[in-house]
Amino acid sequence: MGRTLKEIAALVGGELSGDPETMVTGVAGLKEAGEGDISFLANRRYAPLLETTRACAVIVPLTVEAGKKPAIRVSDPSLAFAKVAGIFHPVVIRHPKGIHKTAVVARTAKIGKDVGLGPYVVVEEGAVIGDRTVIQAGSFIGHDTHIGADCIFYANVSVRERVTIGNKVFIQSGSVIGSEGFGYTRVDGVYKLIPQTGTVVIEDEVEIGANVAIDRARFDKTLIGRGTKIDNLVQIAHNVVIGENSVIVAQVGISGSTHIGNNVTIAGQVGLVGHIEVGDGAILAAQSGIMRDVPPNTMVFGYPAQPHHQAMKMYAAFERLPDMVKAVNELKRKVEELEERLKQRG
């Protein structure tokens, strides 16, 4: 079922230009769009595609002109497009209702109202699960762990003992919360595990991707602050503290006892050594190696990481290095020739 451009503009609260009765029947990217599709532009590098796209209309930033193409201008095109996509391709997820007959729930566990436990979920002694929380098949909740209300854990999530998880926490499949911290001491040439007696605290509205490992602290707690979003395949070591509303992208590794502030962005494949501090609002660019403290509101890049503008100059110089070597060798040859002539004159 189609929607008019006028209806879509009202849905996303955008400024409409072009025929308001333009009929939209689907959504697609600028390259893939066909007749009847609405598309969007979030990154200005793709602006030339506005001239060639077959989309019947586009959603663009407030400052972008779409030419003759019908358009809706909004402050956040990605968010607006997501709302529109939800109309034409609604996501239907079926969560378990009630406690499945194969679930194993300890006698002393406390289960809230309208909780859903899927097949083969295990809830151990003393665990508490808040109202309306859903835990999918094959997941494990350790003893004395407290989970808040309105959480969703997908299949095969493991939450170890004595962990505390807040409300509206979302965990994708395969993640492990409260695993043993990686702490060893060498005794007579053999590594011995140092007991990790602490815990993990995950505050409200945190989202954790697939196959994330968050280690319990050696003492005290590993902490993930309210509203922080963690992508797939991230390793967070013991006693790490992450502030509120930070974003951690795939394949990041954070070593033990590192403290990360609020509103920090850590891009893909960044590695951080232990016992350092990353200030509020910092941005760590992809594949950077962070070996020392990062001040607040600073963007760093490289291995080892440098202030972004400085790193860009260094990498620009690296690109010119072959030509510079060639020039130095040519100068060296000329100097040698001059020295030889001087010797002959002497």
GROMACS .gro file of C-alpha atoms in nm:
model
  346
    1MET     CA    1   0.000   0.000   0.000
    2GLY     CA    2   0.142   0.336  -0.105
    3ARG     CA    3   0.165   0.665   0.080
    4THR     CA    4   0.166   1.017  -0.061
    5LEU     CA    5   0.471   1.235  -0.016
    6LYS     CA    6   0.255   1.468   0.190
    7GLU     CA    7   0.174   1.185   0.433
    8ILE     CA    8   0.540   1.087   0.461
    9ALA     CA    9   0.649   1.447   0.523
   10ALA     CA   10   0.398   1.468   0.807
   11LEU     CA   11   0.529   1.140   0.953
   12VAL     CA   12   0.890   1.260   0.967
   13GLY     CA   13   0.816   1.627   1.035
   14GLY     CA   14   1.000   1.743   0.723
   15GLU     CA   15   0.979   2.034   0.480
   16LEU     CA   16   0.821   1.921   0.153
   17SER     CA   17   0.912   2.046  -0.194
   18GLY     CA   18   0.757   1.911  -0.513
   19ASP     CA   19   0.425   1.746  -0.580
   20PRO     CA   20   0.270   1.648  -0.243
   21GLU     CA   21   0.056   1.384  -0.415
   22THR     CA   22   0.358   1.191  -0.542
   23MET     CA   23   0.282   0.828  -0.460
   24VAL     CA   24   0.552   0.631  -0.276
   25THR     CA   25   0.532   0.251  -0.280
   26GLY     CA   26   0.871   0.144  -0.146
   27VAL     CA   27   1.214   0.239  -0.012
   28ALA     CA   28   1.565   0.186  -0.154
   29GLY     CA   29   1.915   0.333  -0.173
   30LEU     CA   30   1.994   0.604  -0.426
   31LYS     CA   31   2.166   0.359  -0.663
   32GLU     CA   32   1.910   0.081  -0.632
   33ALA     CA   33   1.590   0.287  -0.627
   34GLY     CA   34   1.330   0.240  -0.898
   35GLU     CA   35   0.999   0.397  -0.989
   36GLY     CA   36   0.785   0.451  -0.680
   37ASP     CA   37   1.075   0.426  -0.430
   38ILE     CA   38   1.177   0.698  -0.188
   39SER     CA   39   1.546   0.723  -0.103
   40PHE     CA   40   1.766   0.940   0.119
   41LEU     CA   41   2.094   1.130   0.128
   42ALA     CA   42   2.283   1.138   0.458
   43ASN     CA   43   2.644   1.159   0.336
   44ARG     CA   44   2.717   1.452   0.102
   45ARG     CA   45   2.975   1.250  -0.090
   46TYR     CA   46   2.679   1.076  -0.258
   47ALA     CA   47   2.509   1.402  -0.358
   48PRO     CA   48   2.587   1.351  -0.734
   49LEU     CA   49   2.355   1.048  -0.725
   50LEU     CA   50   2.062   1.286  -0.675
   51GLU     CA   51   2.097   1.367  -1.045
   52THR     CA   52   2.085   1.005  -1.162
   53THR     CA   53   1.866   0.820  -0.911
   54ARG     CA   54   1.538   0.679  -1.036
   55ALA     CA   55   1.373   0.736  -0.699
   56CYS     CA   56   1.044   0.924  -0.715
   57ALA     CA   57   1.147   1.134  -0.413
   58VAL     CA   58   1.435   1.177  -0.171
   59ILE     CA   59   1.486   1.267   0.193
   60VAL     CA   60   1.774   1.514   0.228
   61PRO     CA   61   1.941   1.738   0.488
   62LEU     CA   62   1.789   2.083   0.543
   63THR     CA   63   2.070   2.255   0.353
   64VAL     CA   64   2.065   2.032   0.041
   65GLU     CA   65   1.882   2.118  -0.280
   66ALA     CA   66   1.743   1.821  -0.472
   67GLY     CA   67   1.689   2.003  -0.799
   68LYS     CA   68   1.364   1.908  -0.971
   69LYS     CA   69   1.332   1.590  -0.766
   70PRO     CA   70   1.049   1.593  -0.506
   71ALA     CA   71   1.216   1.608  -0.167
   72ILE     CA   72   1.159   1.614   0.207
   73ARG     CA   73   1.415   1.816   0.405
   74VAL     CA   74   1.488   1.705   0.762
   75SER     CA   75   1.762   1.754   1.020
   76ASP     CA   76   1.845   1.379   1.032
   77PRO     CA   77   1.782   1.198   0.700
   78SER     CA   78   1.896   0.858   0.832
   79LEU     CA   79   1.648   0.864   1.119
   80ALA     CA   80   1.367   0.989   0.896
   81PHE     CA   81   1.436   0.720   0.637
   82ALA     CA   82   1.433   0.453   0.909
   83LYS     CA   83   1.082   0.567   1.008
   84VAL     CA   84   0.965   0.550   0.649
   85ALA     CA   85   1.125   0.207   0.595
   86GLY     CA   86   0.930   0.084   0.896
   87ILE     CA   87   0.605   0.160   0.712
   88PHE     CA   88   0.687  -0.044   0.405
   89HIS     CA   89   0.892  -0.318   0.572
   90PRO     CA   90   0.774  -0.354   0.933
   91VAL     CA   91   0.998  -0.572   1.149
   92VAL     CA   92   0.802  -0.847   1.321
   93ILE     CA   93   0.989  -1.026   1.602
   94ARG     CA   94   0.814  -1.303   1.794
   95HIS     CA   95   0.931  -1.316   2.154
   96PRO     CA   96   0.849  -1.604   2.387
   97LYS     CA   97   0.556  -1.553   2.618
   98GLY     CA   98   0.558  -1.712   2.960
   99ILE     CA   99   0.805  -1.975   3.072
  100HIS     CA  100   0.875  -2.254   2.825
  101LYS     CA  101   0.833  -2.607   2.959
  102THR     CA  102   1.199  -2.686   2.895
  103ALA     CA  103   1.331  -2.382   3.084
  104VAL     CA  104   1.504  -2.458   3.414
  105VAL     CA  105   1.430  -2.201   3.684
  106ALA     CA  106   1.577  -2.241   4.032
  107ARG     CA  107   1.337  -2.246   4.324
  108THR     CA  108   1.482  -1.930   4.481
  109ALA     CA  109   1.488  -1.729   4.158
  110LYS     CA  110   1.240  -1.439   4.139
  111ILE     CA  111   1.062  -1.393   3.808
  112GLY     CA  112   0.864  -1.071   3.746
  113LYS     CA  113   0.533  -1.020   3.569
  114ASP     CA  114   0.493  -1.104   3.199
  115VAL     CA  115   0.849  -1.240   3.169
  116GLY     CA  116   0.924  -1.457   2.864
  117LEU     CA  117   1.175  -1.743   2.896
  118GLY     CA  118   1.242  -1.940   2.579
  119PRO     CA  119   1.335  -2.308   2.537
  120TYR     CA  120   1.624  -2.437   2.750
  121VAL     CA  121   1.684  -2.111   2.935
  122VAL     CA  122   1.857  -2.169   3.270
  123VAL     CA  123   1.802  -1.934   3.564
  124GLU     CA  124   2.010  -2.019   3.871
  125GLU     CA  125   1.953  -1.974   4.245
  126GLY     CA  126   1.887  -1.624   4.373
  127ALA     CA  127   1.858  -1.464   4.030
  128VAL     CA  128   1.604  -1.183   3.981
  129ILE     CA  129   1.441  -1.103   3.646
  130GLY     CA  130   1.232  -0.787   3.614
  131ASP     CA  131   0.887  -0.740   3.463
  132ARG     CA  132   0.836  -0.791   3.090
  133THR     CA  133   1.195  -0.899   3.028
  134VAL     CA  134   1.240  -1.153   2.747
  135ILE     CA  135   1.521  -1.411   2.744
  136GLN     CA  136   1.549  -1.619   2.429
  137ALA     CA  137   1.639  -1.986   2.383
  138GLY     CA  138   1.951  -2.139   2.532
  139SER     CA  139   2.049  -1.842   2.749
  140PHE     CA  140   2.203  -1.873   3.094
  141ILE     CA  141   2.148  -1.649   3.397
  142GLY     CA  142   2.390  -1.715   3.684
  143HIS     CA  143   2.317  -1.718   4.054
  144ASP     CA  144   2.240  -1.391   4.235
  145THR     CA  145   2.230  -1.196   3.908
  146HIS     CA  146   1.980  -0.911   3.895
  147ILE     CA  147   1.818  -0.816   3.562
  148GLY     CA  148   1.584  -0.519   3.532
  149ALA     CA  149   1.255  -0.470   3.351
  150ASP     CA  150   1.186  -0.458   2.976
  151CYS     CA  151   1.516  -0.617   2.873
  152ILE     CA  152   1.559  -0.836   2.564
  153PHE     CA  153   1.831  -1.104   2.553
  154TYR     CA  154   1.852  -1.301   2.229
  155ALA     CA  155   1.951  -1.667   2.197
  156ASN     CA  156   2.256  -1.807   2.376
  157VAL     CA  157   2.338  -1.507   2.589
  158SER     CA  158   2.534  -1.598   2.903
  159VAL     CA  159   2.517  -1.376   3.210
  160ARG     CA  160   2.742  -1.505   3.484
  161GLU     CA  161   2.691  -1.491   3.861
  162ARG     CA  162   2.639  -1.173   4.067
  163VAL     CA  163   2.601  -0.945   3.765
  164THR     CA  164   2.366  -0.644   3.775
  165ILE     CA  165   2.183  -0.535   3.461
  166GLY     CA  166   1.948  -0.236   3.449
  167ASN     CA  167   1.622  -0.171   3.265
  168LYS     CA  168   1.568  -0.176   2.887
  169VAL     CA  169   1.900  -0.346   2.817
  170PHE     CA  170   1.928  -0.519   2.478
  171ILE     CA  171   2.181  -0.801   2.423
  172GLN     CA  172   2.232  -0.982   2.092
  173SER     CA  173   2.306  -1.353   2.056
  174GLY     CA  174   2.625  -1.511   2.180
  175SER     CA  175   2.741  -1.239   2.416
  176VAL     CA  176   2.895  -1.323   2.754
  177ILE     CA  177   2.858  -1.086   3.049
  178GLY     CA  178   3.070  -1.144   3.359
  179SER     CA  179   3.325  -1.385   3.214
  180GLU     CA  180   3.645  -1.438   3.414
  181GLY     CA  181   3.885  -1.146   3.382
  182PHE     CA  182   4.216  -1.225   3.210
  183GLY     CA  183   4.440  -1.204   3.514
  184TYR     CA  184   4.735  -1.437   3.575
  185THR     CA  185   5.055  -1.448   3.774
  186ARG     CA  186   5.361  -1.656   3.685
  187VAL     CA  187   5.468  -1.902   3.956
  188ASP     CA  188   5.765  -2.136   3.897
  189GLY     CA  189   5.729  -2.088   3.522
  190VAL     CA  190   5.356  -2.164   3.520
  191TYR     CA  191   5.069  -1.916   3.483
  192LYS     CA  192   4.822  -1.922   3.772
  193LEU     CA  193   4.479  -1.759   3.751
  194ILE     CA  194   4.423  -1.467   3.988
  195PRO     CA  195   4.068  -1.497   4.124
  196GLN     CA  196   3.835  -1.235   3.974
  197THR     CA  197   3.606  -1.159   4.267
  198GLY     CA  198   3.434  -0.849   4.133
  199THR     CA  199   3.127  -0.809   3.916
  200VAL     CA  200   2.980  -0.633   3.611
  201VAL     CA  201   2.723  -0.352   3.628
  202ILE     CA  202   2.534  -0.257   3.313
  203GLU     CA  203   2.314   0.048   3.349
  204ASP     CA  204   1.979   0.126   3.184
  205GLU     CA  205   1.926   0.141   2.807
  206VAL     CA  206   2.260  -0.013   2.714
  207GLU     CA  207   2.265  -0.212   2.388
  208ILE     CA  208   2.520  -0.489   2.334
  209GLY     CA  209   2.586  -0.657   1.998
  210ALA     CA  210   2.657  -1.020   1.911
  211ASN     CA  211   2.957  -1.208   2.053
  212VAL     CA  212   3.065  -0.934   2.291
  213ALA     CA  213   3.268  -1.033   2.599
  214ILE     CA  214   3.255  -0.814   2.910
  215ASP     CA  215   3.483  -0.947   3.184
  216ARG     CA  216   3.407  -0.925   3.554
  217ALA     CA  217   3.637  -0.711   3.767
  218ARG     CA  218   3.920  -0.847   3.976
  219PHE     CA  219   3.778  -0.632   4.257
  220ASP     CA  220   3.481  -0.394   4.259
  221LYS     CA  221   3.311  -0.376   3.917
  222THR     CA  222   3.338  -0.343   3.541
  223LEU     CA  223   3.088  -0.069   3.452
  224ILE     CA  224   2.896   0.014   3.132
  225GLY     CA  225   2.720   0.350   3.167
  226ARG     CA  226   2.362   0.434   3.081
  227GLY     CA  227   2.273   0.456   2.713
  228THR     CA  228   2.605   0.325   2.578
  229LYS     CA  229   2.587   0.123   2.254
  230ILE     CA  230   2.833  -0.160   2.184
  231ASP     CA  231   2.869  -0.323   1.841
  232ASN     CA  232   2.951  -0.688   1.765
  233LEU     CA  233   3.279  -0.862   1.855
  234VAL     CA  234   3.398  -0.621   2.123
  235GLN     CA  235   3.621  -0.724   2.416
  236ILE     CA  236   3.594  -0.525   2.739
  237ALA     CA  237   3.841  -0.638   3.004
  238HIS     CA  238   3.823  -0.641   3.384
  239ASN     CA  239   3.767  -0.318   3.578
  240VAL     CA  240   3.700  -0.113   3.265
  241VAL     CA  241   3.467   0.180   3.326
  242ILE     CA  242   3.270   0.321   3.032
  243GLY     CA  243   3.061   0.634   3.078
  244GLU     CA  244   2.718   0.724   2.950
  245ASN     CA  245   2.603   0.746   2.588
  246SER     CA  246   2.928   0.628   2.436
  247VAL     CA  247   2.951   0.429   2.111
  248ILE     CA  248   3.191   0.137   2.064
  249VAL     CA  249   3.215  -0.009   1.715
  250ALA     CA  250   3.302  -0.367   1.608
  251GLN     CA  251   3.627  -0.542   1.696
  252VAL     CA  252   3.738  -0.293   1.959
  253GLY     CA  253   3.956  -0.428   2.241
  254ILE     CA  254   3.974  -0.240   2.572
  255SER     CA  255   4.239  -0.354   2.820
  256GLY     CA  256   4.191  -0.374   3.194
  257SER     CA  257   4.127  -0.075   3.424
  258THR     CA  258   4.088   0.174   3.140
  259HIS     CA  259   3.839   0.453   3.209
  260ILE     CA  260   3.634   0.592   2.920
  261GLY     CA  261   3.421   0.904   2.962
  262ASN     CA  262   3.075   1.006   2.848
  263ASN     CA  263   2.980   1.056   2.482
  264VAL     CA  264   3.299   0.893   2.355
  265THR     CA  265   3.313   0.737   2.006
  266ILE     CA  266   3.549   0.442   1.956
  267ALA     CA  267   3.557   0.335   1.590
  268GLY     CA  268   3.621  -0.013   1.451
  269GLN     CA  269   3.929  -0.216   1.544
  270VAL     CA  270   4.066   0.035   1.792
  271GLY     CA  271   4.289  -0.115   2.061
  272LEU     CA  272   4.340   0.047   2.400
  273VAL     CA  273   4.613  -0.042   2.651
  274GLY     CA  274   4.522  -0.074   3.017
  275HIS     CA  275   4.518   0.187   3.294
  276ILE     CA  276   4.458   0.493   3.074
  277GLU     CA  277   4.181   0.756   3.064
  278VAL     CA  278   3.978   0.872   2.764
  279GLY     CA  279   3.804   1.202   2.829
  280ASP     CA  280   3.443   1.296   2.761
  281GLY     CA  281   3.354   1.356   2.398
  282ALA     CA  282   3.675   1.206   2.257
  283ILE     CA  283   3.674   1.036   1.916
  284LEU     CA  284   3.913   0.745   1.852
  285ALA     CA  285   3.934   0.688   1.476
  286ALA     CA  286   3.932   0.341   1.321
  287GLN     CA  287   4.227   0.105   1.374
  288SER     CA  288   4.402   0.341   1.612
  289GLY     CA  289   4.632   0.215   1.885
  290ILE     CA  290   4.565   0.411   2.204
  291MET     CA  291   4.872   0.395   2.431
  292ARG     CA  292   4.825   0.699   2.654
  293ASP     CA  293   4.551   0.921   2.795
  294VAL     CA  294   4.324   1.103   2.549
  295PRO     CA  295   4.205   1.448   2.660
  296PRO     CA  296   3.833   1.537   2.645
  297ASN     CA  297   3.685   1.646   2.311
  298THR     CA  298   3.991   1.533   2.117
  299MET     CA  299   4.003   1.329   1.795
  300VAL     CA  300   4.298   1.093   1.760
  301PHE     CA  301   4.412   0.856   1.487
  302GLY     CA  302   4.700   0.625   1.402
  303TYR     CA  303   4.933   0.372   1.563
  304PRO     CA  304   5.038   0.500   1.805
  305ALA     CA  305   4.748   0.744   1.806
  306GLN     CA  306   4.820   1.114   1.751
  307PRO     CA  307   4.594   1.419   1.735
  308HIS     CA  308   4.401   1.373   1.412
  309HIS     CA  309   4.539   1.676   1.225
  310GLN     CA  310   4.894   1.576   1.313
  311ALA     CA  311   4.835   1.214   1.208
  312MET     CA  312   4.698   1.329   0.872
  313LYS     CA  313   5.015   1.529   0.806
  314MET     CA  314   5.228   1.228   0.897
  315TYR     CA  315   5.037   0.994   0.667
  316ALA     CA  316   5.050   1.248   0.386
  317ALA     CA  317   5.429   1.255   0.430
  318PHE     CA  318   5.440   0.873   0.423
  319GLU     CA  319   5.270   0.876   0.084
  320ARG     CA  320   5.543   1.106  -0.050
  321LEU     CA  321   5.821   0.898   0.104
  322PRO     CA  322   5.921   0.706  -0.218
  323ASP     CA  323   5.962   1.034  -0.408
  324MET     CA  324   6.154   1.185  -0.116
  325VAL     CA  325   6.389   0.884  -0.107
  326LYS     CA  326   6.443   0.918  -0.482
  327ALA     CA  327   6.521   1.290  -0.442
  328VAL     CA  328   6.763   1.226  -0.154
  329ASN     CA  329   6.943   0.959  -0.356
  330GLU     CA  330   6.970   1.201  -0.649
  331LEU     CA  331   7.113   1.470  -0.421
  332LYS     CA  332   7.353   1.216  -0.275
  333ARG     CA  333   7.471   1.122  -0.624
  334LYS     CA  334   7.528   1.489  -0.716
  335VAL     CA  335   7.719   1.555  -0.393
  336GLU     CA  336   7.942   1.256  -0.463
  337GLU     CA  337   8.007   1.388  -0.816
  338LEU     CA  338   8.098   1.732  -0.682
  339GLU     CA  339   8.330   1.581  -0.422
  340GLU     CA  340   8.500   1.377  -0.693
  341ARG     CA  341   8.554   1.687  -0.910
  342LEU     CA  342   8.699   1.877  -0.616
  343LYS     CA  343   8.941   1.594  -0.551
  344GLN     CA  344   9.052   1.596  -0.915
  345ARG     CA  345   9.109   1.972  -0.903
  346GLY     CA  346   9.309   1.940  -0.584
   0.00000   0.00000   0.00000
